[in-house]
């Protein structure tokens, strides 16, 4: 990654009108509270591995929905939604598979953005009494 820290990247992203407009909606917040941040980040790892890590992902540029999961929203907010945005914002070249280190760095940015956007304590594990 060309950016030294998730916080540095988040500061750069805030200068983009498009990226700065993304925020977790009530459904995403409830999902985080009921499942916990650890589970949501596990989902994020699978999304990154399956949808972004290949050198030429299927439907690149259209593989990340705009809503429906906290990670999807975070991906758009952090320029982690497609290989073109990863190239522009993260300095990760398109046409080459993402390494495990690249994937972990993307997840760190997603996690930092989610924590910042929630603005409150995010449970790491499911809320008590959550129904699955």
mmCIF file of C-alpha atoms in Angstrom:
data_model
loop_
_atom_site.group_PDB
_atom_site.id
_atom_site.type_symbol
_atom_site.label_atom_id
_atom_site.label_comp_id
_atom_site.label_asym_id
_atom_site.label_seq_id
_atom_site.Cartn_x
_atom_site.Cartn_y
_atom_site.Cartn_z
ATOM 1 C CA UNK A 1 0.000 0.000 0.000
ATOM 2 C CA UNK A 2 1.245 3.450 -0.760
ATOM 3 C CA UNK A 3 -0.420 5.051 2.294
ATOM 4 C CA UNK A 4 1.409 4.542 5.574
ATOM 5 C CA UNK A 5 -1.655 4.114 7.807
ATOM 6 C CA UNK A 6 -5.421 3.681 7.658
ATOM 7 C CA UNK A 7 -5.848 7.047 9.405
ATOM 8 C CA UNK A 8 -3.771 8.820 6.765
ATOM 9 C CA UNK A 9 -5.869 7.295 3.990
ATOM 10 C CA UNK A 10 -9.100 8.199 5.792
ATOM 11 C CA UNK A 11 -7.961 11.828 5.941
ATOM 12 C CA UNK A 12 -7.322 11.811 2.179
ATOM 13 C CA UNK A 13 -10.691 10.164 1.501
ATOM 14 C CA UNK A 14 -12.550 12.843 3.485
ATOM 15 C CA UNK A 15 -11.472 15.343 0.825
ATOM 16 C CA UNK A 16 -13.470 13.435 -1.790
ATOM 17 C CA UNK A 17 -17.092 14.588 -1.908
ATOM 18 C CA UNK A 18 -18.161 11.190 -3.216
ATOM 19 C CA UNK A 19 -16.317 9.131 -0.575
ATOM 20 C CA UNK A 20 -17.203 11.463 2.320
ATOM 21 C CA UNK A 21 -20.935 11.070 1.715
ATOM 22 C CA UNK A 22 -20.985 7.439 2.818
ATOM 23 C CA UNK A 23 -22.165 6.626 6.339
ATOM 24 C CA UNK A 24 -23.541 3.534 8.003
ATOM 25 C CA UNK A 25 -27.333 3.518 7.895
ATOM 26 C CA UNK A 26 -29.514 2.222 10.714
ATOM 27 C CA UNK A 27 -29.711 -1.267 9.212
ATOM 28 C CA UNK A 28 -25.899 -1.498 9.031
ATOM 29 C CA UNK A 29 -25.546 -0.223 12.600
ATOM 30 C CA UNK A 30 -28.028 -2.799 13.882
ATOM 31 C CA UNK A 31 -26.214 -5.506 11.938
ATOM 32 C CA UNK A 32 -22.926 -4.511 13.594
ATOM 33 C CA UNK A 33 -24.511 -4.448 17.026
ATOM 34 C CA UNK A 34 -26.180 -7.841 16.609
ATOM 35 C CA UNK A 35 -23.267 -9.696 14.954
ATOM 36 C CA UNK A 36 -20.291 -7.868 16.453
ATOM 37 C CA UNK A 37 -17.318 -6.273 14.713
ATOM 38 C CA UNK A 38 -15.259 -9.461 14.661
ATOM 39 C CA UNK A 39 -17.899 -11.343 12.649
ATOM 40 C CA UNK A 40 -18.438 -8.389 10.309
ATOM 41 C CA UNK A 41 -14.697 -8.209 9.649
ATOM 42 C CA UNK A 42 -14.659 -11.962 8.915
ATOM 43 C CA UNK A 43 -17.329 -11.288 6.294
ATOM 44 C CA UNK A 44 -15.168 -8.441 4.993
ATOM 45 C CA UNK A 45 -12.162 -10.756 4.677
ATOM 46 C CA UNK A 46 -14.266 -13.144 2.579
ATOM 47 C CA UNK A 47 -15.593 -10.285 0.405
ATOM 48 C CA UNK A 48 -12.057 -9.016 -0.227
ATOM 49 C CA UNK A 49 -10.694 -12.510 -0.900
ATOM 50 C CA UNK A 50 -13.512 -13.532 -3.242
ATOM 51 C CA UNK A 51 -14.449 -10.256 -4.950
ATOM 52 C CA UNK A 52 -11.258 -8.163 -5.054
ATOM 53 C CA UNK A 53 -8.178 -10.351 -4.592
ATOM 54 C CA UNK A 54 -8.160 -12.028 -8.025
ATOM 55 C CA UNK A 55 -6.090 -10.267 -10.684
ATOM 56 C CA UNK A 56 -9.214 -9.892 -12.846
ATOM 57 C CA UNK A 57 -12.332 -10.132 -10.643
ATOM 58 C CA UNK A 58 -15.611 -10.975 -12.371
ATOM 59 C CA UNK A 59 -17.754 -7.883 -12.944
ATOM 60 C CA UNK A 60 -14.974 -5.607 -11.698
ATOM 61 C CA UNK A 61 -16.417 -2.196 -10.941
ATOM 62 C CA UNK A 62 -19.845 -3.672 -10.216
ATOM 63 C CA UNK A 63 -19.033 -6.355 -7.648
ATOM 64 C CA UNK A 64 -19.687 -4.317 -4.504
ATOM 65 C CA UNK A 65 -23.288 -3.342 -3.707
ATOM 66 C CA UNK A 66 -23.892 0.164 -2.366
ATOM 67 C CA UNK A 67 -25.807 -1.113 0.692
ATOM 68 C CA UNK A 68 -26.893 -4.266 2.479
ATOM 69 C CA UNK A 69 -23.820 -4.916 4.655
ATOM 70 C CA UNK A 70 -21.609 -2.585 6.719
ATOM 71 C CA UNK A 71 -18.526 -3.744 4.819
ATOM 72 C CA UNK A 72 -20.062 -2.817 1.448
ATOM 73 C CA UNK A 73 -20.677 0.735 2.664
ATOM 74 C CA UNK A 74 -17.176 0.903 4.140
ATOM 75 C CA UNK A 75 -15.679 -0.360 0.881
ATOM 76 C CA UNK A 76 -17.227 2.523 -1.050
ATOM 77 C CA UNK A 77 -16.269 5.037 1.630
ATOM 78 C CA UNK A 78 -12.646 3.874 1.590
ATOM 79 C CA UNK A 79 -12.104 3.367 -2.141
ATOM 80 C CA UNK A 80 -11.928 -0.399 -1.638
ATOM 81 C CA UNK A 81 -14.861 -1.366 -3.834
ATOM 82 C CA UNK A 82 -13.120 -2.370 -7.093
ATOM 83 C CA UNK A 83 -9.662 -2.763 -8.551
ATOM 84 C CA UNK A 84 -9.790 0.695 -10.152
ATOM 85 C CA UNK A 85 -10.487 2.363 -6.803
ATOM 86 C CA UNK A 86 -7.864 0.206 -5.089
ATOM 87 C CA UNK A 87 -5.362 1.450 -7.646
ATOM 88 C CA UNK A 88 -6.351 5.096 -7.258
ATOM 89 C CA UNK A 89 -6.695 5.271 -3.467
ATOM 90 C CA UNK A 90 -4.482 2.465 -2.190
ATOM 91 C CA UNK A 91 -1.802 2.259 -4.874
ATOM 92 C CA UNK A 92 -2.572 -1.414 -5.577
ATOM 93 C CA UNK A 93 -2.079 -2.192 -9.259
ATOM 94 C CA UNK A 94 -4.931 -3.755 -11.179
ATOM 95 C CA UNK A 95 -4.184 -6.949 -13.072
ATOM 96 C CA UNK A 96 -2.192 -8.525 -10.220
ATOM 97 C CA UNK A 97 -3.671 -10.673 -7.446
ATOM 98 C CA UNK A 98 -3.786 -9.043 -4.029
ATOM 99 C CA UNK A 99 -1.354 -10.526 -1.543
ATOM 100 C CA UNK A 100 -2.423 -11.565 1.936
ATOM 101 C CA UNK A 101 -0.638 -8.436 3.222
ATOM 102 C CA UNK A 102 -2.624 -6.249 0.774
ATOM 103 C CA UNK A 103 -5.874 -7.853 1.906
ATOM 104 C CA UNK A 104 -5.038 -7.329 5.584
ATOM 105 C CA UNK A 105 -4.193 -3.667 4.924
ATOM 106 C CA UNK A 106 -7.545 -3.153 3.173
ATOM 107 C CA UNK A 107 -9.324 -4.779 6.116
ATOM 108 C CA UNK A 108 -7.485 -2.469 8.524
ATOM 109 C CA UNK A 109 -8.788 0.557 6.597
ATOM 110 C CA UNK A 110 -12.337 -0.854 6.536
ATOM 111 C CA UNK A 111 -12.198 -1.516 10.279
ATOM 112 C CA UNK A 112 -10.854 1.971 11.026
ATOM 113 C CA UNK A 113 -13.603 3.566 8.915
ATOM 114 C CA UNK A 114 -16.357 1.501 10.569
ATOM 115 C CA UNK A 115 -15.090 2.391 14.043
ATOM 116 C CA UNK A 116 -14.869 6.065 13.105
ATOM 117 C CA UNK A 117 -18.325 6.156 11.500
ATOM 118 C CA UNK A 118 -20.062 4.331 14.350
ATOM 119 C CA UNK A 119 -18.855 7.019 16.743
ATOM 120 C CA UNK A 120 -19.564 4.736 19.678
ATOM 121 C CA UNK A 121 -18.355 1.508 21.140
ATOM 122 C CA UNK A 122 -18.836 -1.262 18.622
ATOM 123 C CA UNK A 123 -19.290 -4.675 20.214
ATOM 124 C CA UNK A 124 -16.607 -7.133 19.130
ATOM 125 C CA UNK A 125 -18.885 -10.102 19.630
ATOM 126 C CA UNK A 126 -22.662 -10.495 19.186
ATOM 127 C CA UNK A 127 -24.979 -8.572 21.456
ATOM 128 C CA UNK A 128 -26.549 -10.703 24.164
ATOM 129 C CA UNK A 129 -29.829 -12.167 23.081
ATOM 130 C CA UNK A 130 -29.144 -11.594 19.380
ATOM 131 C CA UNK A 131 -31.141 -13.884 17.138
ATOM 132 C CA UNK A 132 -29.390 -15.630 14.281
#
